[in-house]
Coordinates of C-alpha atoms in Angstrom, one line a residue:
Chain A
M1 CA -59.3 -114.0 137.9
N2 CA -62.7 -112.8 137.3
S3 CA -63.4 -109.9 139.5
S4 CA -66.8 -109.6 139.1
P5 CA -67.8 -111.3 142.4
E6 CA -65.4 -109.4 144.0
I7 CA -66.8 -105.8 143.1
V8 CA -70.5 -107.0 144.1
S9 CA -69.3 -107.8 147.4
I10 CA -67.6 -104.6 148.0
L11 CA -70.4 -102.8 146.6
I12 CA -72.8 -104.7 149.1
F13 CA -70.7 -103.9 152.1
C14 CA -70.7 -100.4 150.9
G15 CA -74.4 -100.6 151.3
L16 CA -74.5 -102.4 154.3
V17 CA -72.3 -99.3 156.2
M18 CA -74.0 -96.6 154.4
A19 CA -77.4 -98.4 155.5
M20 CA -76.0 -98.4 159.2
G21 CA -75.2 -95.4 159.0
L22 CA -78.2 -93.8 157.4
V23 CA -80.7 -96.1 159.9
I24 CA -78.7 -93.8 162.7
L25 CA -79.3 -90.7 161.6
G26 CA -82.8 -91.6 160.6
L27 CA -83.3 -92.8 164.6
V28 CA -81.9 -89.7 165.6
R29 CA -84.5 -87.7 163.9
F30 CA -87.2 -89.9 165.1
A31 CA -86.3 -90.2 168.7
T32 CA -85.8 -86.4 168.7
K33 CA -89.3 -86.1 166.6
F34 CA -91.2 -88.7 168.9
L35 CA -90.1 -89.3 172.2
G36 CA -87.8 -86.7 173.2
T37 CA -89.2 -83.2 174.7
A38 CA -87.2 -79.9 173.4
K39 CA -87.1 -77.2 176.2
P40 CA -85.9 -74.5 174.2
K41 CA -84.3 -72.0 176.3
K42 CA -83.0 -68.7 175.4
G43 CA -79.3 -69.0 174.4
K44 CA -79.8 -73.1 173.9
Y45 CA -79.2 -72.8 170.1
D46 CA -76.5 -70.0 170.3
P47 CA -73.3 -71.2 169.1
Y48 CA -71.2 -72.3 171.9
E49 CA -68.5 -70.1 173.0
C50 CA -67.4 -71.0 176.8
G51 CA -70.5 -69.4 177.7
V52 CA -69.3 -65.8 177.0
P53 CA -71.8 -63.4 175.4
L54 CA -71.0 -64.3 171.3
L55 CA -68.0 -62.5 169.5
G56 CA -68.3 -62.1 165.5
S57 CA -69.1 -65.2 163.0
A58 CA -67.1 -67.6 162.9
R59 CA -67.0 -67.3 159.1
E60 CA -64.0 -65.3 159.4
R61 CA -60.0 -65.3 157.6
F62 CA -58.5 -68.1 158.9
E63 CA -54.2 -68.7 158.3
V64 CA -53.4 -68.9 155.0
R65 CA -50.8 -71.4 155.9
F66 CA -53.8 -74.5 155.9
Y67 CA -54.1 -73.5 151.9
L68 CA -50.1 -73.7 151.7
V69 CA -50.7 -77.2 153.5
A70 CA -53.5 -78.4 151.3
I71 CA -51.5 -77.5 147.9
L72 CA -48.1 -79.0 149.2
F73 CA -50.4 -82.5 150.3
V74 CA -51.5 -82.0 146.8
L75 CA -48.4 -82.3 145.4
F76 CA -46.5 -84.8 147.3
D77 CA -49.7 -87.0 146.9
I78 CA -48.9 -87.1 143.7
E79 CA -46.2 -88.3 143.9
T80 CA -46.6 -90.9 145.6
V81 CA -49.5 -91.9 143.1
F82 CA -46.8 -91.8 140.8
L83 CA -44.3 -93.9 143.0
L84 CA -46.4 -97.1 142.7
P85 CA -46.2 -98.2 139.4
Y86 CA -42.6 -98.2 140.3
A87 CA -42.9 -99.8 143.7
V88 CA -44.8 -103.1 141.8
S89 CA -42.1 -102.9 139.0
Y90 CA -39.0 -101.8 139.9
Q91 CA -37.2 -105.2 139.9
R92 CA -37.8 -105.4 136.2
L93 CA -36.6 -101.9 135.8
G94 CA -33.2 -102.7 137.6
M95 CA -30.7 -99.9 137.4
A96 CA -32.2 -97.5 134.8
G97 CA -35.0 -97.5 136.6
L98 CA -33.2 -96.9 140.0
G99 CA -31.5 -94.1 138.2
E100 CA -34.4 -92.2 137.4
I101 CA -36.4 -92.9 140.2
L102 CA -33.8 -90.9 142.4
V103 CA -33.6 -88.0 139.9
F104 CA -37.8 -87.9 140.3
V105 CA -37.3 -88.2 144.3
A106 CA -34.6 -85.5 144.4
V107 CA -36.2 -83.5 142.7
L108 CA -39.3 -83.1 145.2
G109 CA -36.4 -84.2 147.7
L110 CA -35.5 -80.2 146.8
G111 CA -38.7 -79.2 146.3
L112 CA -39.3 -79.9 150.5
L113 CA -35.5 -78.4 151.4
Y114 CA -36.7 -75.0 149.4
L115 CA -40.0 -74.9 151.3
V116 CA -38.4 -75.4 154.3
K117 CA -35.6 -72.7 153.7
R118 CA -38.5 -70.5 152.6
G119 CA -40.4 -70.9 155.6
A120 CA -43.5 -72.3 154.6
L121 CA -43.7 -75.1 157.0
E122 CA -42.8 -72.8 160.1
W123 CA -45.3 -72.5 162.7
E124 CA -45.3 -70.5 165.5
Chain B
M1 CA -74.3 -116.8 141.5
A2 CA -74.6 -119.6 144.1
P3 CA -70.8 -120.5 144.1
Y4 CA -70.2 -116.2 144.8
L5 CA -72.6 -117.1 147.7
W6 CA -69.8 -118.0 150.5
K7 CA -68.4 -114.2 149.8
L8 CA -71.9 -113.1 152.5
L9 CA -69.1 -114.8 154.8
P10 CA -66.5 -112.4 155.6
I11 CA -69.4 -109.4 154.7
L12 CA -70.4 -110.5 157.7
L13 CA -67.9 -111.4 159.5
V14 CA -66.0 -107.9 158.9
F15 CA -69.3 -105.6 159.0
G16 CA -70.6 -107.7 162.5
G17 CA -67.2 -108.1 163.7
V18 CA -66.4 -104.2 163.5
L19 CA -69.8 -103.3 164.9
G20 CA -70.0 -105.7 167.8
I21 CA -66.2 -104.8 168.7
V22 CA -66.6 -100.6 168.7
P23 CA -68.6 -101.0 171.7
L24 CA -66.1 -102.9 173.7
L25 CA -63.5 -101.1 172.5
V26 CA -65.2 -97.6 174.4
F27 CA -65.6 -99.7 177.6
L28 CA -62.0 -100.7 177.7
E29 CA -60.5 -96.9 176.8
R30 CA -62.4 -95.9 180.0
K31 CA -61.5 -99.1 181.8
I32 CA -57.9 -98.6 180.9
C33 CA -57.9 -94.8 181.2
A34 CA -59.0 -96.0 185.1
L35 CA -56.9 -98.1 185.6
I36 CA -53.9 -95.6 184.8
Q37 CA -55.1 -93.1 186.7
D38 CA -55.9 -95.7 189.5
R39 CA -59.9 -94.9 189.8
L40 CA -62.5 -97.8 189.5
G41 CA -64.0 -96.6 185.9
P42 CA -67.2 -96.9 185.0
N43 CA -68.8 -100.4 187.5
R44 CA -72.5 -99.5 187.6
V45 CA -74.1 -100.4 184.6
G46 CA -73.4 -104.0 184.5
I47 CA -74.4 -107.6 184.8
L48 CA -72.0 -107.7 187.4
G49 CA -70.8 -105.6 190.3
P50 CA -73.5 -103.4 193.2
D51 CA -76.8 -102.8 191.5
S52 CA -77.0 -105.2 188.7
P53 CA -79.6 -107.7 187.6
L54 CA -78.1 -110.3 189.6
E55 CA -76.9 -108.8 192.8
I56 CA -80.8 -107.9 192.9
L57 CA -82.1 -111.3 192.3
G58 CA -79.6 -112.2 195.3
I59 CA -76.2 -113.0 194.1
K60 CA -73.6 -111.9 195.2
T61 CA -71.1 -110.3 192.8
G62 CA -68.6 -108.3 194.3
E63 CA -67.7 -105.1 194.7
K64 CA -64.6 -104.2 192.0
R65 CA -65.0 -106.3 189.4
F66 CA -63.0 -104.8 186.0
L67 CA -65.7 -106.4 184.4
G68 CA -68.9 -104.2 186.5
G69 CA -69.5 -101.7 184.2
L70 CA -69.8 -104.2 180.9
M71 CA -73.5 -103.0 180.0
Q72 CA -72.1 -99.2 180.1
P73 CA -71.7 -99.1 176.7
L74 CA -75.5 -100.3 176.1
A75 CA -76.6 -97.5 178.0
D76 CA -74.5 -95.0 176.5
A77 CA -76.0 -95.7 173.1
I78 CA -79.6 -96.1 174.0
K79 CA -79.3 -92.5 176.2
L80 CA -77.5 -90.8 172.9
I81 CA -80.0 -92.0 170.7
A82 CA -83.1 -90.9 173.4
K83 CA -81.3 -87.1 173.5
E84 CA -82.6 -84.6 172.1
D85 CA -80.8 -83.9 168.1
I86 CA -80.0 -80.4 168.2
I87 CA -79.7 -78.5 165.0
P88 CA -78.7 -74.7 165.8
P89 CA -79.9 -72.4 163.3
H90 CA -76.6 -71.1 162.5
V91 CA -75.6 -74.4 161.1
E92 CA -75.8 -75.3 157.5
K93 CA -78.4 -77.6 157.6
Y94 CA -77.4 -80.8 155.2
L95 CA -73.9 -80.5 155.5
F96 CA -74.0 -80.7 159.5
E97 CA -76.6 -83.2 159.1
F98 CA -74.2 -85.5 156.9
A99 CA -71.2 -85.0 158.4
P100 CA -71.1 -87.7 161.1
F101 CA -72.3 -89.8 158.4
F102 CA -68.8 -89.1 156.2
A103 CA -66.8 -89.0 159.3
L104 CA -68.3 -93.1 160.0
L105 CA -68.2 -94.3 156.5
P106 CA -64.4 -94.6 155.3
P107 CA -62.4 -95.7 158.2
F108 CA -65.2 -98.9 158.0
L109 CA -64.7 -99.2 153.5
A110 CA -60.9 -99.3 154.5
F111 CA -61.6 -102.5 156.3
A112 CA -63.2 -103.8 152.7
V113 CA -59.4 -104.9 151.6
I114 CA -58.0 -106.4 155.1
P115 CA -57.8 -110.0 154.9
V116 CA -59.3 -110.9 158.2
G117 CA -58.3 -115.0 158.5
A118 CA -57.2 -117.9 156.9
P119 CA -58.4 -118.8 153.4
L120 CA -61.3 -121.3 153.2
M121 CA -60.9 -124.8 150.5
I122 CA -63.9 -124.3 148.5
D123 CA -64.2 -126.7 145.2
G124 CA -60.4 -127.0 145.6
K125 CA -60.1 -123.7 145.0
E126 CA -58.4 -120.8 147.9
M127 CA -61.0 -118.1 148.5
P128 CA -59.6 -115.6 150.6
L129 CA -61.0 -114.5 153.9
V130 CA -61.5 -111.1 152.7
V131 CA -64.5 -108.7 151.8
A132 CA -63.2 -107.5 148.4
D133 CA -59.8 -109.2 146.8
V134 CA -59.0 -106.5 144.3
G135 CA -56.4 -105.9 142.6
V136 CA -55.6 -102.3 143.6
G137 CA -55.8 -102.6 147.4
F138 CA -53.6 -100.0 148.4
L139 CA -55.3 -97.6 146.3
W140 CA -58.7 -98.2 147.7
I141 CA -57.3 -97.9 151.2
L142 CA -55.2 -94.6 150.1
A143 CA -59.0 -92.8 148.2
V144 CA -61.0 -94.1 151.7
A145 CA -57.9 -92.8 154.2
S146 CA -58.3 -89.5 152.4
L147 CA -62.1 -89.1 152.6
S148 CA -62.1 -89.4 156.1
A149 CA -60.5 -85.7 156.0
Y150 CA -64.0 -85.0 154.5
G151 CA -66.1 -85.8 158.1
V152 CA -64.3 -83.3 160.4
A153 CA -63.7 -80.5 158.2
L154 CA -67.5 -80.7 156.8
G155 CA -68.3 -80.8 160.5
G156 CA -66.3 -78.2 161.8
W157 CA -67.3 -75.5 158.8
A158 CA -70.8 -76.1 158.8
S159 CA -71.3 -75.8 162.6
N160 CA -70.7 -72.6 162.1
N161 CA -68.5 -72.1 165.9
K162 CA -65.3 -70.8 166.4
Y163 CA -64.0 -74.0 167.8
A164 CA -65.4 -76.3 165.7
L165 CA -64.2 -74.7 162.6
L166 CA -60.7 -74.5 164.1
G167 CA -60.7 -77.8 165.2
G168 CA -62.0 -79.0 161.6
I169 CA -59.1 -76.9 159.7
R170 CA -56.6 -78.2 162.5
A171 CA -58.0 -81.2 161.4
T172 CA -57.7 -81.7 157.9
A173 CA -53.9 -80.2 157.8
Q174 CA -53.2 -82.7 160.2
M175 CA -54.9 -85.7 158.5
I176 CA -53.9 -84.5 155.1
S177 CA -49.8 -84.0 156.1
Y178 CA -49.8 -87.4 158.0
E179 CA -51.4 -89.4 155.0
I180 CA -48.1 -88.7 152.7
G181 CA -46.0 -90.3 155.3
L182 CA -49.0 -92.7 155.6
G183 CA -48.6 -93.3 151.5
M184 CA -44.9 -93.5 151.3
A185 CA -44.8 -96.4 153.7
L186 CA -47.3 -98.1 152.1
L187 CA -45.5 -97.6 148.9
A188 CA -42.2 -99.4 151.1
V189 CA -44.3 -102.3 152.0
A190 CA -45.5 -102.6 148.6
M191 CA -41.6 -102.2 146.7
Q192 CA -40.5 -105.2 149.4
Y193 CA -43.4 -107.6 148.6
Q194 CA -43.8 -106.3 144.6
S195 CA -47.9 -106.4 145.1
V196 CA -50.1 -103.9 145.7
E197 CA -52.8 -106.5 146.7
P198 CA -53.1 -107.0 150.7
V199 CA -54.4 -110.8 150.0
Q200 CA -50.6 -111.6 148.4
I201 CA -48.8 -109.6 151.0
V202 CA -49.9 -111.9 153.4
K203 CA -49.7 -115.0 151.6
Q204 CA -46.0 -114.1 151.1
Q205 CA -45.2 -113.6 154.7
V206 CA -47.0 -116.5 155.5
E207 CA -45.1 -118.6 153.0
G208 CA -41.9 -116.8 155.0
G209 CA -42.8 -118.1 158.4
F210 CA -42.5 -115.8 161.3
L211 CA -39.6 -114.4 160.3
G212 CA -41.4 -113.3 156.6
W213 CA -43.2 -111.0 158.6
G214 CA -43.0 -107.7 157.2
V215 CA -41.4 -106.0 160.5
F216 CA -38.5 -107.7 159.9
H217 CA -38.2 -106.7 156.5
Q218 CA -39.4 -103.1 156.7
P219 CA -38.6 -101.7 160.1
L220 CA -38.6 -98.6 159.2
A221 CA -41.6 -98.3 157.6
F222 CA -43.5 -100.0 160.4
L223 CA -42.3 -97.2 162.9
L224 CA -43.5 -94.4 160.1
F225 CA -47.0 -96.5 159.8
T226 CA -47.6 -96.6 163.1
I227 CA -46.6 -92.6 164.0
C228 CA -49.3 -91.6 161.0
A229 CA -51.8 -94.1 162.1
F230 CA -52.3 -92.3 165.1
A231 CA -51.9 -89.1 163.5
E232 CA -54.2 -90.2 161.2
N233 CA -57.0 -91.2 163.7
N234 CA -56.2 -87.8 165.7
R235 CA -55.1 -89.7 168.7
L236 CA -53.1 -89.0 171.6
P237 CA -49.8 -87.4 171.2
F238 CA -52.1 -86.3 168.2
D239 CA -54.9 -85.0 169.0
L240 CA -55.2 -81.2 168.5
P241 CA -58.3 -81.1 166.3
E242 CA -60.0 -81.8 169.6
C243 CA -57.7 -80.3 172.5
E244 CA -60.4 -80.5 175.3
A245 CA -58.5 -77.7 177.0
E246 CA -58.3 -74.9 174.2
L247 CA -61.2 -76.4 171.6
V248 CA -64.1 -77.7 174.0
G249 CA -64.6 -80.3 171.4
G250 CA -63.0 -79.4 168.7
Y251 CA -65.0 -80.2 165.6
H252 CA -67.9 -82.2 167.1
T253 CA -68.6 -78.9 169.3
E254 CA -71.8 -78.3 168.1
Y255 CA -73.0 -82.1 168.0
S256 CA -75.6 -84.0 170.3
S257 CA -77.2 -86.8 170.3
M258 CA -75.9 -89.8 168.8
K259 CA -74.6 -87.5 166.0
F260 CA -71.4 -87.0 168.4
G261 CA -71.6 -90.7 169.0
M262 CA -71.3 -91.2 164.8
F263 CA -68.2 -89.2 165.2
F264 CA -66.9 -91.0 168.2
Q265 CA -67.7 -94.4 166.7
G266 CA -65.9 -93.3 163.5
E267 CA -62.8 -92.3 166.1
Y268 CA -63.0 -96.2 167.6
I269 CA -64.0 -98.1 164.1
A270 CA -60.4 -95.7 162.3
M271 CA -58.1 -97.4 165.4
L272 CA -59.5 -100.6 164.3
T273 CA -58.7 -100.1 160.8
M274 CA -55.5 -99.2 161.3
G275 CA -54.5 -101.9 163.5
G276 CA -55.6 -104.0 161.5
L277 CA -53.7 -102.3 158.6
L278 CA -50.5 -102.7 160.4
A279 CA -51.2 -106.4 161.3
T280 CA -51.9 -107.1 158.0
L281 CA -48.7 -105.0 156.7
F282 CA -45.8 -105.4 159.3
L283 CA -47.5 -109.0 161.6
G284 CA -48.1 -111.3 159.0
G285 CA -51.8 -110.8 158.9
W286 CA -54.1 -113.7 160.2
H287 CA -50.6 -115.4 160.3
Y288 CA -49.5 -117.8 163.6
P289 CA -46.7 -120.1 164.2
G290 CA -48.2 -123.7 163.6
Y291 CA -50.7 -122.2 161.0
A292 CA -49.3 -124.6 158.4
A293 CA -48.9 -127.8 160.0
L294 CA -52.6 -127.3 161.2
S295 CA -53.7 -126.4 157.5
A296 CA -51.8 -129.3 156.1
S297 CA -53.9 -131.9 158.1
D298 CA -56.4 -134.0 155.8
S299 CA -58.8 -133.6 158.2
G300 CA -61.7 -131.4 157.6
F301 CA -62.6 -130.2 161.3
V302 CA -58.7 -129.2 162.1
Q303 CA -58.9 -127.2 158.7
I304 CA -61.8 -125.3 160.0
V305 CA -59.6 -124.8 163.4
A306 CA -56.7 -123.9 161.5
V307 CA -58.9 -120.9 160.1
V308 CA -61.2 -120.3 163.3
L309 CA -57.6 -119.5 164.9
S310 CA -56.5 -117.3 162.2
L311 CA -59.4 -115.4 162.8
V312 CA -57.8 -115.0 166.5
S313 CA -54.4 -114.2 165.9
F314 CA -55.5 -111.1 163.3
G315 CA -57.9 -110.0 166.4
I316 CA -55.6 -110.2 169.1
K317 CA -52.8 -108.1 166.8
T318 CA -56.0 -105.9 166.1
M319 CA -56.5 -105.3 168.9
G320 CA -52.8 -105.5 170.1
F321 CA -52.7 -102.2 168.0
V322 CA -55.9 -100.6 169.8
L323 CA -54.6 -101.4 173.1
F324 CA -51.5 -99.7 173.1
S325 CA -52.9 -96.7 171.3
M326 CA -55.1 -96.9 174.6
W327 CA -52.1 -97.0 177.0
V328 CA -50.3 -94.0 174.9
R329 CA -53.3 -92.0 175.0
W330 CA -53.3 -91.8 178.9
T331 CA -49.4 -91.9 179.4
L332 CA -48.1 -88.9 176.6
P333 CA -49.1 -85.3 177.1
R334 CA -50.1 -83.7 173.8
F335 CA -47.8 -81.8 170.6
R336 CA -47.5 -78.6 170.1
Y337 CA -49.0 -77.7 166.7
D338 CA -46.0 -76.6 165.5
Q339 CA -43.9 -79.9 166.7
L340 CA -46.9 -81.8 164.9
M341 CA -46.7 -80.3 161.5
N342 CA -42.2 -80.3 161.9
L343 CA -42.2 -83.8 162.7
G344 CA -45.0 -84.8 160.1
W345 CA -43.1 -82.8 157.2
K346 CA -39.8 -82.6 157.9
V347 CA -38.9 -86.3 160.0
I348 CA -41.7 -88.2 158.5
V349 CA -41.9 -87.3 154.4
P350 CA -38.0 -87.2 154.2
V351 CA -37.4 -90.2 156.1
A352 CA -40.2 -92.1 154.1
L353 CA -38.9 -90.9 150.6
F354 CA -35.5 -92.4 152.5
N355 CA -36.7 -95.5 152.9
I356 CA -38.4 -96.2 149.6
V357 CA -35.0 -95.6 147.8
L358 CA -33.0 -97.1 150.7
T359 CA -35.5 -100.3 150.0
A360 CA -35.1 -100.0 146.3
M361 CA -31.4 -100.2 146.1
L362 CA -31.1 -103.0 148.8
N363 CA -33.6 -105.5 146.7
I364 CA -32.4 -104.7 143.0
H365 CA -30.3 -107.7 142.0

């Protein structure tokens, strides 16, 4: 199969979608600049805090667990990608391939079990 | 280039179709919400109903028409664009400016590999009605789907607002957690059909007839995929990134005018994309009972009817998922954050792994 027209058409599609996004952004800037009348008011451009006076900044420390989730995601996402070649060829690999993939999945499954037992995924 | 010019057809079909349906979805969502909550919903801005152009001309159209507010999305769009676009001084200007762009882009791009209709016969060759029939369909979907976390993460962080930051972080953690489940559900489907190309997968389902639909071969993957699709789209019961009651609006708290609208649009496009994927992988794509008979006909007209019906069939399946998710949204309460994470990591991932192993064991001869 000659794949070049596919690539061209996907590029055209990407171009169309991006152009649409940029046109909307441009329209918004245009409308604000030339159509609207901005009425600056005290407090209008402050960070929104439900009406109470501003307390500290948003650049603060946040839960380390969010980082942990991100790191675990990388691990398991790579696992998914590693399983992809197996998924399309497992019938040719037969029982030997199945045995190997069982070991692979078991290692990661044990890893997940370890994470759960260590409380890495506990949220309160 | 002439032989490839027909490729413009699926490109324009997908682009125009998605753009045209999204405003309709916003209207439908509000109407369905009103229906479930026993209200009327938008019924003022329309071609039917009170105060409408027809009514002013003296044509009675009635009071409580369901389609009364049909022009509401148009009015919303004009209003959103005409509003002041506030860029507060405390934000990271460029990231703030482009975050809505990145929220809108990925779900739209994922549509590029979904076949929306039956293949056309051009010069005796079968041409699938898809923007790009690439060999790495699933990788494209996974790659583009992971990009969608950037829009909300950047939007939340660049806003420099506590609510927005919390919403953005929650959204990112949730989306990447459920993406693993999504990817693994896709893997089981790839194993079932020995292919990662959506066009091939649909073809095999069509050959299998109604019972060849993926949902009958991979029911577990279907369930996992549906749950993960809800979570990926930040829809209830997984709408923790928005959580009106606790986080104001989540990652788009500081956004105004059409830039807020772009986040909104992105959410609806994501629903359509997930619906399209679900239909493609599990519900036979554009297939409908009777397609084989129609397409075997010698008459060119009947063949064109077969293709048009396939587009309708794909649309119905996609809209089916979208309507289902609207129904769920206005029916179920929201999960707690720990429940969300527990479901993602302790249920979805192990079950998806089990499903992969099960598929391998059942299919090896």
